[in-house]
Amino acid sequence: MPYFCYYFLLSNCFFCSGIYKGVYIICEMALNQLLGVVGRVTIRGICQIAPKCAASTISMRDSIRMAMDEEMTRDENVFLLGEEVGYYDGAYKVSKGLMRKFGESRVIDTPITEAGFCGLAVGAAFGGLRPICEFMTFNFAMQSIDQIINSAAKTYYMSAGQVHCPIVFRGPNGAAAGVAAQHSQDYSVWYAHVPGLKVVTPYSSEDAKGLLKSAIRDDNPVVVLENELLYNEIFPMSDEALKDDFLVPIGKAKIEREGKDITLVSYSLGMVPTMKAAEELAKEGISAEVINLRSLRPFDFETIKNSVIKTHHIVTVDNGWPFCCVGSEICMQLNESDAYDALDGPVYRVTGTDVPMPFTEKLESAAQPQLADVVKMAKRSLKK
């Protein structure tokens, strides 16, 4: 694609977003660097990012790093950009060592201008590269919502299928610890509402690695909603998941625990109290089937439906606000499906509280779904 086409895309993304001239120049220089180097760079194993030893457990942070390392090694068109992703190794150390291995041309530190570097990434994707655009938190992605929704999500449709946008938007989403209302919002349903976007929400290390690799290889824009509180969590990793070719299909849920009495459905951080609730219910002789959605768009309703036909009861768990949440959509789809007649009771929801996230620890905890909430709703559904 000729340079002037990139220049035109960049100009539209930046000036339409009202970015100052100084920032425009900085980001134009970054794009010049990409155009001159990314397409010709030779991959060298300068350092090993995530050693694939015989260990059977790995943190979600390391599994995300492993996925990016493998895909950047596999495809020289893949590059990472965002705030502090390079020299600082990422705000949460997710990209630790990647700049030392792949260099400044493929791991790019950006100014604090989400609208600017997101526009740059979308333009690069239109030109055939495969950017991984990291947001320090998805709360900051609000600054680039126009580029994500109006440019990345809609261009394939508006171009009659002529222009793809193979880009990944990733970073922490939802509740963290003591970062208050403006840094704790869950944007899951915001992005899941948009035609043209794919949205995935990993819970485990295998989810994180396999979904991110699938997202990077996808020709459509994919939003990968990680969670800060899960970065340090250690999860089992199978030998298969440690392989370079391991992928988790986008749009396919996973049954984390088999059961016969009630179905519990959640995703991302909400899986933590959900899995614990299943253990508590088992102590009382209640067999709960736990479904990890993994993907919100496309949405694997078939797995939920088949489970409900078996168990006849369901409780959904969302970390976000109750109005128009994922649980609401599950409820309506069940009402419209042949699984409705299999229900022996209402669909119950457990959600975050309908308030901005508080700062104090006790109120912050009260604003999120807890183990006791899930157990209580499960028993209500079963009339116990």
Short mmCIF file of C-alpha atoms in Angstrom, two decimals:
data_model
loop_
_atom_site.label_atom_id
_atom_site.label_comp_id
_atom_site.label_asym_id
_atom_site.label_seq_id
_atom_site.Cartn_x
_atom_site.Cartn_y
_atom_site.Cartn_z
CA MET A 1 0.00 0.00 0.00
CA PRO A 2 1.56 3.39 -1.00
CA TYR A 3 2.82 5.67 1.75
CA PHE A 4 0.38 8.45 0.88
CA CYS A 5 -2.51 6.08 1.70
CA TYR A 6 -1.15 5.54 5.20
CA TYR A 7 -0.65 9.27 5.51
CA PHE A 8 -4.27 9.88 4.50
CA LEU A 9 -5.57 7.32 7.01
CA LEU A 10 -3.43 8.75 9.76
CA SER A 11 -4.49 12.29 8.96
CA ASN A 12 -8.16 11.36 9.15
CA CYS A 13 -7.79 9.42 12.39
CA PHE A 14 -5.81 12.16 14.13
CA PHE A 15 -7.28 15.41 12.89
CA CYS A 16 -10.87 14.19 13.13
CA SER A 17 -10.12 13.37 16.75
CA GLY A 18 -8.75 16.84 17.45
CA ILE A 19 -5.21 15.72 18.32
CA TYR A 20 -2.68 18.51 18.58
CA LYS A 21 -0.10 19.00 15.86
CA GLY A 22 2.81 18.03 18.12
CA VAL A 23 1.28 14.65 18.90
CA TYR A 24 0.49 14.17 15.22
CA ILE A 25 4.15 14.64 14.33
CA ILE A 26 5.31 12.19 17.02
CA CYS A 27 2.89 9.51 15.87
CA GLU A 28 3.67 10.14 12.19
CA MET A 29 7.33 9.48 13.00
CA ALA A 30 6.32 6.24 14.68
CA LEU A 31 4.34 5.19 11.61
CA ASN A 32 7.30 6.05 9.35
CA GLN A 33 9.37 3.75 11.52
CA LEU A 34 6.81 0.98 11.16
CA LEU A 35 6.59 1.33 7.40
CA GLY A 36 10.34 1.25 7.04
CA VAL A 37 11.12 -1.61 9.37
CA VAL A 38 8.18 -3.86 10.27
CA GLY A 39 7.77 -5.35 6.82
CA ARG A 40 11.47 -6.26 6.53
CA VAL A 41 12.53 -7.09 10.06
CA THR A 42 14.27 -10.42 10.57
CA ILE A 43 13.19 -12.28 13.69
CA ARG A 44 16.07 -13.26 15.99
CA GLY A 45 15.74 -15.13 19.25
CA ILE A 46 17.63 -12.52 21.25
CA CYS A 47 16.02 -13.50 24.53
CA GLN A 48 13.48 -16.03 25.65
CA ILE A 49 10.31 -14.34 26.84
CA ALA A 50 8.31 -17.16 28.43
CA PRO A 51 10.31 -20.36 28.85
CA LYS A 52 8.24 -23.40 27.95
CA CYS A 53 9.42 -25.69 30.68
CA ALA A 54 7.61 -28.73 31.97
CA ALA A 55 5.73 -26.65 34.55
CA SER A 56 2.01 -27.36 34.65
CA THR A 57 0.95 -23.97 36.00
CA ILE A 58 1.44 -20.42 34.74
CA SER A 59 0.10 -16.98 35.59
CA MET A 60 -2.32 -15.23 33.29
CA ARG A 61 0.24 -12.44 32.87
CA ASP A 62 2.85 -14.88 31.55
CA SER A 63 0.37 -16.64 29.28
CA ILE A 64 -0.54 -13.33 27.61
CA ARG A 65 3.15 -12.52 27.14
CA MET A 66 3.72 -15.99 25.72
CA ALA A 67 0.91 -15.51 23.20
CA MET A 68 2.30 -12.18 21.97
CA ASP A 69 5.84 -13.55 21.80
CA GLU A 70 4.76 -16.57 19.74
CA GLU A 71 2.62 -14.56 17.33
CA MET A 72 5.24 -11.84 16.82
CA THR A 73 7.77 -14.57 16.07
CA ARG A 74 5.36 -16.30 13.70
CA ASP A 75 4.29 -13.19 11.75
CA GLU A 76 6.50 -10.13 11.22
CA ASN A 77 3.41 -8.01 10.55
CA VAL A 78 2.35 -8.30 14.20
CA PHE A 79 3.48 -5.46 16.45
CA LEU A 80 2.59 -4.06 19.87
CA LEU A 81 2.01 -0.42 20.76
CA GLY A 82 0.74 1.39 23.81
CA GLU A 83 1.75 3.39 26.85
CA GLU A 84 4.86 2.01 28.61
CA VAL A 85 4.75 -1.32 26.76
CA GLY A 86 8.43 -1.12 25.80
CA TYR A 87 11.15 0.21 28.08
CA TYR A 88 9.00 -0.13 31.19
CA ASP A 89 7.88 -3.67 30.20
CA GLY A 90 4.21 -2.68 30.48
CA ALA A 91 2.27 -1.10 33.32
CA TYR A 92 1.46 -4.62 34.57
CA LYS A 93 4.66 -6.21 33.17
CA VAL A 94 2.64 -8.14 30.60
CA SER A 95 5.07 -7.19 27.81
CA LYS A 96 8.23 -7.79 29.85
CA GLY A 97 11.20 -8.52 27.59
CA LEU A 98 9.36 -8.09 24.30
CA MET A 99 11.17 -4.88 23.32
CA ARG A 100 14.54 -6.47 24.04
CA LYS A 101 13.65 -9.35 21.75
CA PHE A 102 11.82 -7.60 18.91
CA GLY A 103 13.19 -4.07 19.08
CA GLU A 104 11.67 -0.59 19.13
CA SER A 105 10.18 -0.98 15.66
CA ARG A 106 7.76 -3.67 16.81
CA VAL A 107 7.22 -2.79 20.47
CA ILE A 108 6.37 0.90 20.42
CA ASP A 109 6.03 3.21 23.40
CA THR A 110 3.41 5.85 22.68
CA PRO A 111 2.52 9.24 24.16
CA ILE A 112 -0.43 9.43 26.55
CA THR A 113 -2.83 9.97 23.63
CA GLU A 114 -5.20 7.04 23.30
CA ALA A 115 -7.09 8.62 20.41
CA GLY A 116 -3.82 9.18 18.57
CA PHE A 117 -2.08 5.84 18.89
CA CYS A 118 -5.36 3.94 18.48
CA GLY A 119 -5.95 5.82 15.22
CA LEU A 120 -2.42 4.96 14.13
CA ALA A 121 -3.03 1.28 14.89
CA VAL A 122 -6.34 1.19 13.00
CA GLY A 123 -4.70 2.83 9.97
CA ALA A 124 -1.86 0.31 10.08
CA ALA A 125 -4.40 -2.55 10.20
CA PHE A 126 -6.15 -1.15 7.13
CA GLY A 127 -2.75 -1.28 5.42
CA GLY A 128 -2.19 -4.97 6.15
CA LEU A 129 -0.29 -4.99 9.44
CA ARG A 130 -1.61 -6.72 12.57
CA PRO A 131 -1.38 -4.32 15.50
CA ILE A 132 -1.89 -5.23 19.14
CA CYS A 133 -3.13 -1.98 20.64
CA GLU A 134 -2.74 -2.08 24.43
CA PHE A 135 -4.70 0.23 26.71
CA MET A 136 -3.29 0.68 30.20
CA THR A 137 -6.92 0.22 31.22
CA PHE A 138 -10.06 0.08 29.10
CA ASN A 139 -11.31 3.08 31.03
CA PHE A 140 -8.77 5.08 29.00
CA ALA A 141 -10.07 3.53 25.77
CA MET A 142 -13.03 5.89 26.10
CA GLN A 143 -10.69 8.47 24.56
CA SER A 144 -10.52 6.37 21.38
CA ILE A 145 -14.07 5.04 21.17
CA ASP A 146 -14.56 6.72 17.78
CA GLN A 147 -11.61 4.88 16.26
CA ILE A 148 -12.73 1.54 17.71
CA ILE A 149 -16.43 1.80 16.83
CA ASN A 150 -16.67 4.06 13.79
CA SER A 151 -13.44 3.04 12.06
CA ALA A 152 -12.33 -0.45 13.14
CA ALA A 153 -15.75 -2.06 13.61
CA LYS A 154 -17.60 -0.55 10.65
CA THR A 155 -15.11 -0.29 7.79
CA TYR A 156 -15.41 -3.89 6.57
CA TYR A 157 -19.17 -3.44 6.22
CA MET A 158 -18.94 0.07 4.75
CA SER A 159 -16.34 -1.06 2.20
CA ALA A 160 -18.52 -3.98 1.07
CA GLY A 161 -15.95 -6.44 2.39
CA GLN A 162 -13.00 -4.87 0.60
CA VAL A 163 -11.11 -3.53 3.63
CA HIS A 164 -10.28 -5.72 6.62
CA CYS A 165 -9.14 -4.42 9.99
CA PRO A 166 -7.07 -7.18 11.66
CA ILE A 167 -6.42 -5.45 14.97
CA VAL A 168 -6.48 -6.47 18.63
CA PHE A 169 -7.47 -4.03 21.35
CA ARG A 170 -6.39 -5.46 24.70
CA GLY A 171 -5.83 -4.47 28.32
CA PRO A 172 -7.34 -4.74 31.81
CA ASN A 173 -11.09 -4.23 32.17
CA GLY A 174 -13.43 -4.04 35.13
CA ALA A 175 -12.83 -4.09 38.86
CA ALA A 176 -9.33 -3.83 40.28
CA ALA A 177 -8.28 -2.94 43.84
CA GLY A 178 -8.78 0.53 45.27
CA VAL A 179 -8.74 2.43 41.98
CA ALA A 180 -12.27 3.83 42.35
CA ALA A 181 -15.01 4.77 39.91
CA GLN A 182 -13.02 6.07 36.94
CA HIS A 183 -10.65 3.11 36.73
CA SER A 184 -12.89 0.14 37.60
CA GLN A 185 -15.65 0.11 35.01
CA ASP A 186 -16.62 -3.09 33.20
CA TYR A 187 -17.01 -2.42 29.47
CA SER A 188 -17.94 -5.96 28.45
CA VAL A 189 -21.47 -5.25 27.25
CA TRP A 190 -20.48 -1.90 25.73
CA TYR A 191 -18.29 -3.60 23.14
CA ALA A 192 -20.42 -6.75 22.83
CA HIS A 193 -23.27 -4.53 21.61
CA VAL A 194 -21.35 -3.46 18.48
CA PRO A 195 -21.68 -5.29 15.12
CA GLY A 196 -18.25 -5.74 13.56
CA LEU A 197 -16.39 -6.32 16.82
CA LYS A 198 -15.48 -9.64 18.37
CA VAL A 199 -15.21 -9.60 22.16
CA VAL A 200 -13.41 -12.16 24.32
CA THR A 201 -13.07 -12.28 28.13
CA PRO A 202 -10.45 -14.77 29.40
CA TYR A 203 -10.70 -16.27 32.86
CA SER A 204 -7.77 -18.71 32.96
CA SER A 205 -4.23 -18.80 31.59
CA GLU A 206 -5.24 -21.21 28.83
CA ASP A 207 -8.11 -18.88 27.92
CA ALA A 208 -5.78 -15.90 27.83
CA LYS A 209 -3.16 -17.50 25.63
CA GLY A 210 -5.46 -19.32 23.23
CA LEU A 211 -7.96 -16.50 22.80
CA LEU A 212 -5.28 -13.85 22.26
CA LYS A 213 -3.51 -15.93 19.62
CA SER A 214 -6.83 -16.49 17.84
CA ALA A 215 -7.58 -12.77 18.08
CA ILE A 216 -4.23 -11.80 16.55
CA ARG A 217 -4.80 -14.17 13.62
CA ASP A 218 -8.38 -12.99 13.06
CA ASP A 219 -9.04 -10.63 10.14
CA ASN A 220 -11.60 -8.70 12.20
CA PRO A 221 -11.11 -6.28 15.11
CA VAL A 222 -11.11 -8.19 18.39
CA VAL A 223 -11.49 -6.65 21.85
CA VAL A 224 -9.66 -8.72 24.48
CA LEU A 225 -10.93 -7.76 27.93
CA GLU A 226 -8.45 -8.96 30.54
CA ASN A 227 -8.69 -8.27 34.27
CA GLU A 228 -6.01 -6.77 36.49
CA LEU A 229 -6.90 -8.95 39.48
CA LEU A 230 -6.42 -12.10 37.39
CA TYR A 231 -2.94 -11.22 36.09
CA ASN A 232 -1.18 -12.76 39.10
CA GLU A 233 -3.47 -15.78 39.36
CA ILE A 234 -1.82 -19.13 38.65
CA PHE A 235 -3.76 -21.62 36.53
CA PRO A 236 -3.02 -25.13 35.22
CA MET A 237 -1.62 -25.31 31.70
CA SER A 238 -1.83 -28.51 29.68
CA ASP A 239 1.04 -29.67 27.49
CA GLU A 240 -1.13 -28.83 24.49
CA ALA A 241 -1.62 -25.25 25.71
CA LEU A 242 2.14 -24.76 25.96
CA LYS A 243 2.59 -25.49 22.25
CA ASP A 244 3.08 -22.71 19.69
CA ASP A 245 0.01 -23.75 17.71
CA PHE A 246 -2.45 -23.76 20.64
CA LEU A 247 -5.61 -21.79 19.87
CA VAL A 248 -8.93 -21.30 21.67
CA PRO A 249 -11.74 -20.74 19.15
CA ILE A 250 -13.49 -17.40 19.45
CA GLY A 251 -17.20 -17.90 20.06
CA LYS A 252 -16.99 -21.17 21.99
CA ALA A 253 -17.78 -21.40 25.73
CA LYS A 254 -16.14 -23.92 28.06
CA ILE A 255 -17.81 -26.11 30.66
CA GLU A 256 -15.43 -25.69 33.59
CA ARG A 257 -17.36 -28.04 35.86
CA GLU A 258 -19.94 -30.69 34.99
CA GLY A 259 -23.19 -30.74 36.96
CA LYS A 260 -26.81 -31.86 36.84
CA ASP A 261 -28.86 -29.70 39.23
CA ILE A 262 -28.25 -26.09 38.17
CA THR A 263 -26.30 -24.12 35.55
CA LEU A 264 -24.04 -21.24 36.63
CA VAL A 265 -22.80 -18.95 33.83
CA SER A 266 -20.13 -16.28 34.07
CA TYR A 267 -16.97 -14.89 32.46
CA SER A 268 -13.66 -13.22 33.38
CA LEU A 269 -13.45 -12.10 37.04
CA GLY A 270 -17.02 -13.25 37.70
CA MET A 271 -15.81 -16.83 37.34
CA VAL A 272 -13.97 -16.59 40.67
CA PRO A 273 -17.04 -16.43 42.95
CA THR A 274 -18.92 -18.70 40.54
CA MET A 275 -16.39 -21.53 40.79
CA LYS A 276 -16.22 -21.13 44.57
CA ALA A 277 -20.02 -21.20 44.76
CA ALA A 278 -20.09 -24.51 42.88
CA GLU A 279 -17.72 -25.96 45.48
CA GLU A 280 -19.87 -24.70 48.36
CA LEU A 281 -23.05 -26.04 46.78
CA ALA A 282 -21.40 -29.43 46.30
CA LYS A 283 -20.91 -29.64 50.07
CA GLU A 284 -24.70 -29.50 50.38
CA GLY A 285 -25.28 -32.13 47.72
CA ILE A 286 -26.08 -29.68 44.91
CA SER A 287 -24.35 -30.44 41.61
CA ALA A 288 -23.69 -27.20 39.72
CA GLU A 289 -22.56 -27.03 36.10
CA VAL A 290 -20.30 -24.01 35.54
CA ILE A 291 -20.00 -22.43 32.09
CA ASN A 292 -17.15 -20.03 31.31
CA LEU A 293 -18.41 -17.93 28.39
CA ARG A 294 -14.90 -16.87 27.24
CA SER A 295 -16.46 -15.04 24.28
CA LEU A 296 -19.26 -12.46 24.43
CA ARG A 297 -19.45 -11.82 20.70
CA PRO A 298 -19.91 -14.14 18.97
CA PHE A 299 -21.89 -15.70 21.79
CA ASP A 300 -22.11 -19.46 22.40
CA PHE A 301 -25.77 -19.70 23.36
CA GLU A 302 -25.95 -23.33 22.27
CA THR A 303 -23.78 -24.50 25.18
CA ILE A 304 -25.95 -22.59 27.66
CA LYS A 305 -29.17 -23.91 26.14
CA ASN A 306 -28.03 -27.53 26.24
CA SER A 307 -26.96 -27.18 29.85
CA VAL A 308 -30.29 -25.64 30.90
CA ILE A 309 -32.20 -28.42 29.16
CA LYS A 310 -30.22 -30.81 31.37
CA THR A 311 -30.31 -28.93 34.71
CA HIS A 312 -33.60 -26.97 34.38
CA HIS A 313 -32.21 -24.06 36.44
CA ILE A 314 -29.77 -21.22 35.73
CA VAL A 315 -28.03 -18.33 37.50
CA THR A 316 -25.87 -15.82 35.62
CA VAL A 317 -23.02 -13.85 37.20
CA ASP A 318 -21.86 -10.45 35.88
CA ASN A 319 -19.29 -8.12 37.41
CA GLY A 320 -20.82 -5.17 35.57
CA TRP A 321 -23.96 -3.18 36.27
CA PRO A 322 -27.36 -4.95 36.22
CA PHE A 323 -29.11 -2.91 33.52
CA CYS A 324 -28.60 -4.46 30.05
CA CYS A 325 -25.99 -6.90 31.35
CA VAL A 326 -24.87 -10.21 29.81
CA GLY A 327 -27.27 -12.05 32.12
CA SER A 328 -30.15 -10.02 30.70
CA GLU A 329 -29.28 -11.18 27.18
CA ILE A 330 -29.00 -14.80 28.30
CA CYS A 331 -32.42 -14.55 29.96
CA MET A 332 -34.06 -13.19 26.80
CA GLN A 333 -32.41 -15.72 24.50
CA LEU A 334 -33.62 -18.52 26.77
CA ASN A 335 -37.15 -17.09 26.66
CA GLU A 336 -37.00 -17.10 22.86
CA SER A 337 -35.57 -20.63 22.55
CA ASP A 338 -36.85 -24.16 22.96
CA ALA A 339 -35.01 -24.30 26.30
CA TYR A 340 -37.71 -22.12 27.86
CA ASP A 341 -40.01 -25.09 28.43
CA ALA A 342 -37.17 -26.92 30.20
CA LEU A 343 -36.87 -24.24 32.89
CA ASP A 344 -38.34 -25.15 36.28
CA GLY A 345 -37.94 -21.60 37.58
CA PRO A 346 -36.95 -18.05 36.63
CA VAL A 347 -33.52 -17.07 35.35
CA TYR A 348 -31.75 -15.40 38.27
CA ARG A 349 -28.94 -12.86 37.94
CA VAL A 350 -26.07 -11.89 40.21
CA THR A 351 -24.48 -8.60 39.16
CA GLY A 352 -22.44 -5.68 40.35
CA THR A 353 -24.33 -2.98 42.25
CA ASP A 354 -25.88 -0.19 40.19
CA VAL A 355 -23.45 2.50 41.39
CA PRO A 356 -20.04 3.82 40.28
CA MET A 357 -17.32 1.70 41.88
CA PRO A 358 -16.55 2.94 45.42
CA PHE A 359 -12.98 3.53 46.60
CA THR A 360 -13.07 2.17 50.15
CA GLU A 361 -12.35 -1.53 50.48
CA LYS A 362 -15.59 -2.58 52.19
CA LEU A 363 -17.83 -0.66 49.79
CA GLU A 364 -15.80 -1.84 46.81
CA SER A 365 -16.32 -5.44 47.90
CA ALA A 366 -20.04 -4.83 48.48
CA ALA A 367 -20.40 -3.45 44.95
CA GLN A 368 -19.18 -6.70 43.34
CA PRO A 369 -20.67 -10.20 43.16
CA GLN A 370 -19.56 -12.32 46.11
CA LEU A 371 -19.56 -16.04 46.81
CA ALA A 372 -22.52 -15.72 49.18
CA ASP A 373 -24.57 -13.91 46.53
CA VAL A 374 -24.13 -16.71 43.99
CA VAL A 375 -24.91 -19.44 46.54
CA LYS A 376 -28.02 -17.55 47.70
CA MET A 377 -29.39 -17.17 44.16
CA ALA A 378 -28.66 -20.80 43.31
CA LYS A 379 -30.62 -21.96 46.35
CA ARG A 380 -33.46 -19.58 45.52
CA SER A 381 -33.64 -21.06 42.03
CA LEU A 382 -33.75 -24.57 43.48
CA LYS A 383 -36.21 -23.46 46.21
CA LYS A 384 -33.83 -24.57 48.97
#
